[in-house]
XYZ file of C-alpha atoms in Angstrom:
356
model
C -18.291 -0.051 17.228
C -17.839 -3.450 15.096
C -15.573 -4.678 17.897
C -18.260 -4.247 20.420
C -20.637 -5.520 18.507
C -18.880 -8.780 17.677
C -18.029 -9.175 21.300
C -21.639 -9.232 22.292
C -22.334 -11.364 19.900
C -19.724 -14.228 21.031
C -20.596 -13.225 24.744
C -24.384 -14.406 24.463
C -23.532 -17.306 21.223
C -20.572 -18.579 23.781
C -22.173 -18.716 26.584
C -25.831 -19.934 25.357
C -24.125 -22.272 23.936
C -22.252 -23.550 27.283
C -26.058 -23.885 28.930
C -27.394 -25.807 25.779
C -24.127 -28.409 26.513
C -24.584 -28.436 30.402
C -28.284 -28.987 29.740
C -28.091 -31.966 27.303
C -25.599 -33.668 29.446
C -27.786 -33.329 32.030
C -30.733 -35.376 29.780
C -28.435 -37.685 28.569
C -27.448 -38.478 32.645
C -31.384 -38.241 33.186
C -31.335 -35.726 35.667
C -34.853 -34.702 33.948
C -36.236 -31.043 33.212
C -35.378 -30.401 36.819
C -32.128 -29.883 35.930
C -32.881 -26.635 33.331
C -33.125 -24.174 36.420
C -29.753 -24.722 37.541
C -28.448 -25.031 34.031
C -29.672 -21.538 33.995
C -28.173 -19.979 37.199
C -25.095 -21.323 36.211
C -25.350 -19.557 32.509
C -26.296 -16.485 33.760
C -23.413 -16.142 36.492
C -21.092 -17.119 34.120
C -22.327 -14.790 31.640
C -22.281 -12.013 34.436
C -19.225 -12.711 35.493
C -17.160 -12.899 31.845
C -18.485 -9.256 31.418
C -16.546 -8.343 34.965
C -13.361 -9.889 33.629
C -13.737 -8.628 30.521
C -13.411 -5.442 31.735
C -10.329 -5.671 34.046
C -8.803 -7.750 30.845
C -9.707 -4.693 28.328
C -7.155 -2.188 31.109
C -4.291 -5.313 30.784
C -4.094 -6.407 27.508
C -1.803 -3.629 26.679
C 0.411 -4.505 29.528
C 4.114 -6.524 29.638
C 2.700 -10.361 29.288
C 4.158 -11.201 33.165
C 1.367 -9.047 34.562
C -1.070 -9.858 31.936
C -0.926 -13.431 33.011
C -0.226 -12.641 36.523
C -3.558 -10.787 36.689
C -5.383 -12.895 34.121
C -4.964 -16.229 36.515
C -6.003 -13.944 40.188
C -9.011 -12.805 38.440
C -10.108 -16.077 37.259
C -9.512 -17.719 40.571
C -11.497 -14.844 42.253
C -14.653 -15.291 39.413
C -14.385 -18.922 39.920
C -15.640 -19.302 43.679
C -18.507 -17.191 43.707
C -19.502 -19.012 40.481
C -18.908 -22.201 42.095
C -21.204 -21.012 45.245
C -23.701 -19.712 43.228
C -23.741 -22.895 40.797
C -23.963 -25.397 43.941
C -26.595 -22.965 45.932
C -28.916 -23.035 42.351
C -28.205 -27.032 42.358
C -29.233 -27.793 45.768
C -31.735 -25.250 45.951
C -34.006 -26.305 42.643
C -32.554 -29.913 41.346
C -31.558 -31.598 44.880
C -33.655 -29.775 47.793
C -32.521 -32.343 50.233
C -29.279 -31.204 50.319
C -27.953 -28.499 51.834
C -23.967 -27.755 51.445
C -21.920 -26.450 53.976
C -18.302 -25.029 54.149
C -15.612 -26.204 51.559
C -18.999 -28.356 49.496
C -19.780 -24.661 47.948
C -16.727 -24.928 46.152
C -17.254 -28.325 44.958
C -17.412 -27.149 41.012
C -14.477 -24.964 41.253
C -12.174 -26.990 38.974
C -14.885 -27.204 36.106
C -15.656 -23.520 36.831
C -11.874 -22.381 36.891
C -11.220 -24.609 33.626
C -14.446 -22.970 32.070
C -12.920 -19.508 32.835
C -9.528 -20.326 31.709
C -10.801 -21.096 28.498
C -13.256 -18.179 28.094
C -9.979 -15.840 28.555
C -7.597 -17.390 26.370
C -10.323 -16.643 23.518
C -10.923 -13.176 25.038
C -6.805 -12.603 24.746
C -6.625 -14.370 21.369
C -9.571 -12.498 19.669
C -7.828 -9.469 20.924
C -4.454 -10.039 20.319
C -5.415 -11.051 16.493
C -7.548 -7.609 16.407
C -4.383 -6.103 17.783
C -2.398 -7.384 15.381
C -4.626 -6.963 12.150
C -4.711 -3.140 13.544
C -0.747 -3.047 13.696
C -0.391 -4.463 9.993
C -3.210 -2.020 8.564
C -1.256 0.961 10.167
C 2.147 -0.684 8.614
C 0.788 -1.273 5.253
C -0.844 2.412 5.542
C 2.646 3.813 6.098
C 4.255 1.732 3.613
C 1.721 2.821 0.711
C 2.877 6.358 1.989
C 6.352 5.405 2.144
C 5.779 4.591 -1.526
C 3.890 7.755 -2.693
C 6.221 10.058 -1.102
C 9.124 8.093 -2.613
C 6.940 7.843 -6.141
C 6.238 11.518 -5.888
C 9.718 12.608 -5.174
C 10.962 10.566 -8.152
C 8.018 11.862 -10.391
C 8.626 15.735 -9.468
C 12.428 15.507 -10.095
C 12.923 17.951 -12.742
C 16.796 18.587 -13.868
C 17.212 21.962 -12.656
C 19.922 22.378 -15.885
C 17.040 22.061 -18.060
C 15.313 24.863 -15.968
C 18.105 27.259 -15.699
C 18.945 26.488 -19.415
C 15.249 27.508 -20.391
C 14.888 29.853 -18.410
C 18.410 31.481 -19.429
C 17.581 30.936 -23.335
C 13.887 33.047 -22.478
C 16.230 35.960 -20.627
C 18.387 35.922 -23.866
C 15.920 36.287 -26.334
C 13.927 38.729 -24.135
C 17.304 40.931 -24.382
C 17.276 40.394 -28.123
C 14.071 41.718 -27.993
C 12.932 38.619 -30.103
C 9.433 38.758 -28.070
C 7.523 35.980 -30.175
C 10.535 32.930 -30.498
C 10.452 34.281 -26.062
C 6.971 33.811 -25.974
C 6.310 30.655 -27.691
C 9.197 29.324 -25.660
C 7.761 30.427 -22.058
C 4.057 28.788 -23.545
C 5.941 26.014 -24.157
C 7.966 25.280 -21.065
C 4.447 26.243 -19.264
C 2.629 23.406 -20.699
C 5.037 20.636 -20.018
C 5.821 21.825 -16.673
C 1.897 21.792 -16.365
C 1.748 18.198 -17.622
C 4.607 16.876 -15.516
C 2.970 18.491 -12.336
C -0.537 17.637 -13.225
C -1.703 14.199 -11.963
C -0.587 11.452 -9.378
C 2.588 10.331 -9.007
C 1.353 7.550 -9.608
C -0.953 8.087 -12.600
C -0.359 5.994 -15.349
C -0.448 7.361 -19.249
C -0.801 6.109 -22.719
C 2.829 5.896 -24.840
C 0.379 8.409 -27.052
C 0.062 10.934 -24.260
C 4.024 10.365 -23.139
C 5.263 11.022 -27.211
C 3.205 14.475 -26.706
C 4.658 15.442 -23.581
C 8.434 14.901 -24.942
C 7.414 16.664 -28.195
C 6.702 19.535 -26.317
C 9.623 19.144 -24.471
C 11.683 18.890 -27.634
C 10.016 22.180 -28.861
C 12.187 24.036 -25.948
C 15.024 22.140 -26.807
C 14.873 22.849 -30.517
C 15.275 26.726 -29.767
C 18.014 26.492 -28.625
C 19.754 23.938 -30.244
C 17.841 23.938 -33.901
C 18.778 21.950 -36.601
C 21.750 20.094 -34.705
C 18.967 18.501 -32.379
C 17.233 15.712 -34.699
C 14.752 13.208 -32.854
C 12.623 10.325 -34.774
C 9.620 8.375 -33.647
C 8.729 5.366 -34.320
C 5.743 4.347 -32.576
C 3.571 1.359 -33.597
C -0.235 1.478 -32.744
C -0.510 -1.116 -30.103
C 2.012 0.797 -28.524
C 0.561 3.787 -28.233
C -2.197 2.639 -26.685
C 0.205 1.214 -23.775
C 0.334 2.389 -20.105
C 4.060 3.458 -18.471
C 4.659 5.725 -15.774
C 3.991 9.122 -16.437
C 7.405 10.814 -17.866
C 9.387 8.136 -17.940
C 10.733 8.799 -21.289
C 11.790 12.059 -20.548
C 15.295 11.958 -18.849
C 16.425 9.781 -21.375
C 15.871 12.071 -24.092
C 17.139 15.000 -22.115
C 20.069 12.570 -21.206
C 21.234 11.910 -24.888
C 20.547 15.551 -25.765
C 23.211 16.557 -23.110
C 25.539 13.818 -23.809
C 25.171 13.269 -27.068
C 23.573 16.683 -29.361
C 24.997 19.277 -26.985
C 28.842 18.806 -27.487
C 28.474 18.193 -30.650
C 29.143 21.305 -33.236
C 26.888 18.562 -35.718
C 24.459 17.934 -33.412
C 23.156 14.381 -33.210
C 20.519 11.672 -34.164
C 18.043 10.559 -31.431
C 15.575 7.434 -32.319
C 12.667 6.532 -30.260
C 10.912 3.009 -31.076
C 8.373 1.817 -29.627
C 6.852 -1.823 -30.152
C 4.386 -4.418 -28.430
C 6.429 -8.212 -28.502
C 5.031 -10.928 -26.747
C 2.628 -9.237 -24.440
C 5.701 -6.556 -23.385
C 6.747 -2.974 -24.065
C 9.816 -2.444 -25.394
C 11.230 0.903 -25.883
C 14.569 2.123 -27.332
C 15.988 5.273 -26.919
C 19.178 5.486 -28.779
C 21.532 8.215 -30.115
C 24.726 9.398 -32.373
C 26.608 10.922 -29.956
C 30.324 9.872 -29.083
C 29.072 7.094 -26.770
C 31.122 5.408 -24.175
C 34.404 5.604 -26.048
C 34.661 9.191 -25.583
C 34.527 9.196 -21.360
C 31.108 10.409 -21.275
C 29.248 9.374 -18.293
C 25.544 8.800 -19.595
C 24.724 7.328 -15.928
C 25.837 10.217 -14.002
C 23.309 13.309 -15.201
C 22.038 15.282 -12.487
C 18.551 15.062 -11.321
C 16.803 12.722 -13.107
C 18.675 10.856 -14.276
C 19.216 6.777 -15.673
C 18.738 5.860 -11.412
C 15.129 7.092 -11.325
C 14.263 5.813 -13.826
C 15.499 2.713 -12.604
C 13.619 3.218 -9.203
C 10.329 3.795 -10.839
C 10.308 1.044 -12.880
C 11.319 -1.068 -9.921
C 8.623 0.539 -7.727
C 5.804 0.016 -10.706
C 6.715 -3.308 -11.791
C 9.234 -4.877 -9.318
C 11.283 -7.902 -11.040
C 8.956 -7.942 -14.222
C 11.003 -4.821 -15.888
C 13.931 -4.880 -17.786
C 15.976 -2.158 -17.580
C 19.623 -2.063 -20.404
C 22.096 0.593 -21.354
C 24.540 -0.404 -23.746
C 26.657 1.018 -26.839
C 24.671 2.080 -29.957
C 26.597 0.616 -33.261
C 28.600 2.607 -34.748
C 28.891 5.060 -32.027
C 26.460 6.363 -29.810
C 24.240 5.121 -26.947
C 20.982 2.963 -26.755
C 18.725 2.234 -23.769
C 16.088 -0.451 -23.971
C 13.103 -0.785 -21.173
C 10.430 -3.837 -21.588
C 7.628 -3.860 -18.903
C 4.579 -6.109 -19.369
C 1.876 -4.584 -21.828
C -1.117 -3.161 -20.257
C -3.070 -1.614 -23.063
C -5.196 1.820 -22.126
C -8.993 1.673 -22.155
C -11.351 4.058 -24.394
C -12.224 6.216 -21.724
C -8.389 6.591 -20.750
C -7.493 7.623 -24.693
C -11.099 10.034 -24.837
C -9.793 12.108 -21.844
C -6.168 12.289 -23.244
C -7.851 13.727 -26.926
C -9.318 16.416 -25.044
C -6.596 17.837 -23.135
């Protein structure tokens, strides 16, 4: 509806606008008001005939550019002698009523009329074309933002399916034990952070706050079935609690140094999390006890997600302004450090995270 509407309204400012030209340039050559009745013939036909092409030119446009301009140039050639006819008839008829054309004189304002036509078509082609196009990048970017929430969702609903069957296998145990309560705080448990992590956008952005309780209620599994050898600190300061990071984005890092580093250990293991606002960035360390590199483990390399999505999702929230390290934790273990830029959550945000 908009692109009819702004065609009508270039149609009648376009071609009003030819007739104000002709007529002036008749005044200035002092051809007199005589000259304003032709001046309007000629407007009018023109007008007329622009809608006629316009419509054989809305049925080509879509077509290979040989017959668009192959049909383009017959059609303006065919428009431009009756306009010519019509435009010398409405001259000699009400300007010059002494003469009277005959033959080939009809056509004597084809070359102004073709040249008019010519022009009025390359606008028609390059108002459409640039619709045409603006259409075709709208549809692109459309698919990429899908593109990017199906690949944000698919990273964001990754859940290690160890962690699952683990859970899930530690619940059957204690069910056979007939240790009902340590089973049903367990299954609450693993309810509410599977509800969190499915919860939301893929997108959605959280407070550090909101992120520490999610992993503290994914440490609660963990600690049943790995009790005292699983130790985790946090070390949060308040301006970064109050900052915004993809939603679970801490998680696979714990789960990774709980696999790599508490669960082949007899002694369990140390795992710190700090948190701390420096120069306008995040930074967040995630480091551990465990045996570390020296020992062959392959921190990198845990199923599911893993150290590579988190990767991607940092890349796809913050392209080149993330940092992203994994190095050797002194004197043995492994740390992981992520900056992104600081972006601190409003009231409204930290309100609506109190009440869940």
């Amino acid at each position: 509806m908009r692109k009819d509407r702004a065609f009508w309204i270039l149609q009648t400012c376009g071609w009003l606008g030819y007739g104000l030209l002709r007529f002036l340039n008749g005044l200035v050559n002092k051809m007199g008001l005589e000259y304003l009745a032709p001046t309007l013939i000629s407007t009018a036909t023109g007008f007329s005939l622009s809608l006629i092409m316009a419509a054989v030119f809305r049925h080509v446009v879509r077509y290979r550019a040989p017959v668009v301009w192959s049909v383009s140039a017959l059609v303006v050639f065919l428009c431009a002698a009756p306009f010519s006819i019509i435009e010398v008839w409405g001259f000699s008829i009400f300007f010059a009523p002494s003469w009277e054309p005959h033959g080939l004189q009809f056509l004597g304002t084809i070359l102004i009329d073709v040249t008019v036509l010519t022009a009025w078509t390359a606008l028609y082609y390059s108002i459409n074309y640039y619709l045409m196009l603006r259409h075709q990048m709208e549809s692109m970017l459309a698919l990429s933002a899908q593109a990017h929430a199906a690949q944000l969702k698919m990273l964001r609903y990754q859940l290690n399916p160890h962690f699952l069957f683990n859970t899930l296998n530690s619940i059957s145990t204690l069910v056979m034990l007939k240790e009902t309560d340590r089973a049903n705080a367990m299954l609450s448990r693993l309810s509410a952070f599977l509800r969190y992590s499915l919860v939301g956008e893929p997108s959605h952005m959280v407070s550090l706050e909101q992120e520490v309780r999610a992993l503290q209620l994914y440490l609660d599994i963990e600690r049943m079935r790995f009790e005292e050898r699983l130790r985790v600190h946090f070390e949060v300061s308040p301006a970064a609690q109050e900052a915004l990071l993809p939603s679970l984005l801490l998680q696979p890092l714990i789960e990774n140094a709980i696999k790599y580093a508490v669960a082949p250990s007899e002694d369990g293991a140390d795992i710190d999390l700090r948190a701390e606002v420096l120069d306008g960035r995040l930074c967040v360390t995630v480091a551990d006890t465990g045996p570390g590199f020296s020992a062959g483990t392959k921190h990198s390399g845990s199923s599911g997600v893993g150290l590579a999505n988190i990767r991607d999702r940092l890349t796809q929230a913050y392209g080149d302004e993330h940092r992203f390290e994994l190095g050797a934790n002194e004197p043995h273990g492994v740390v992981v450090r992520i900056e992104i830029p600081y972006q601190r959550a409003g009231r409204a945000t930290l309100d609506m995270e109190a009440a869940e």
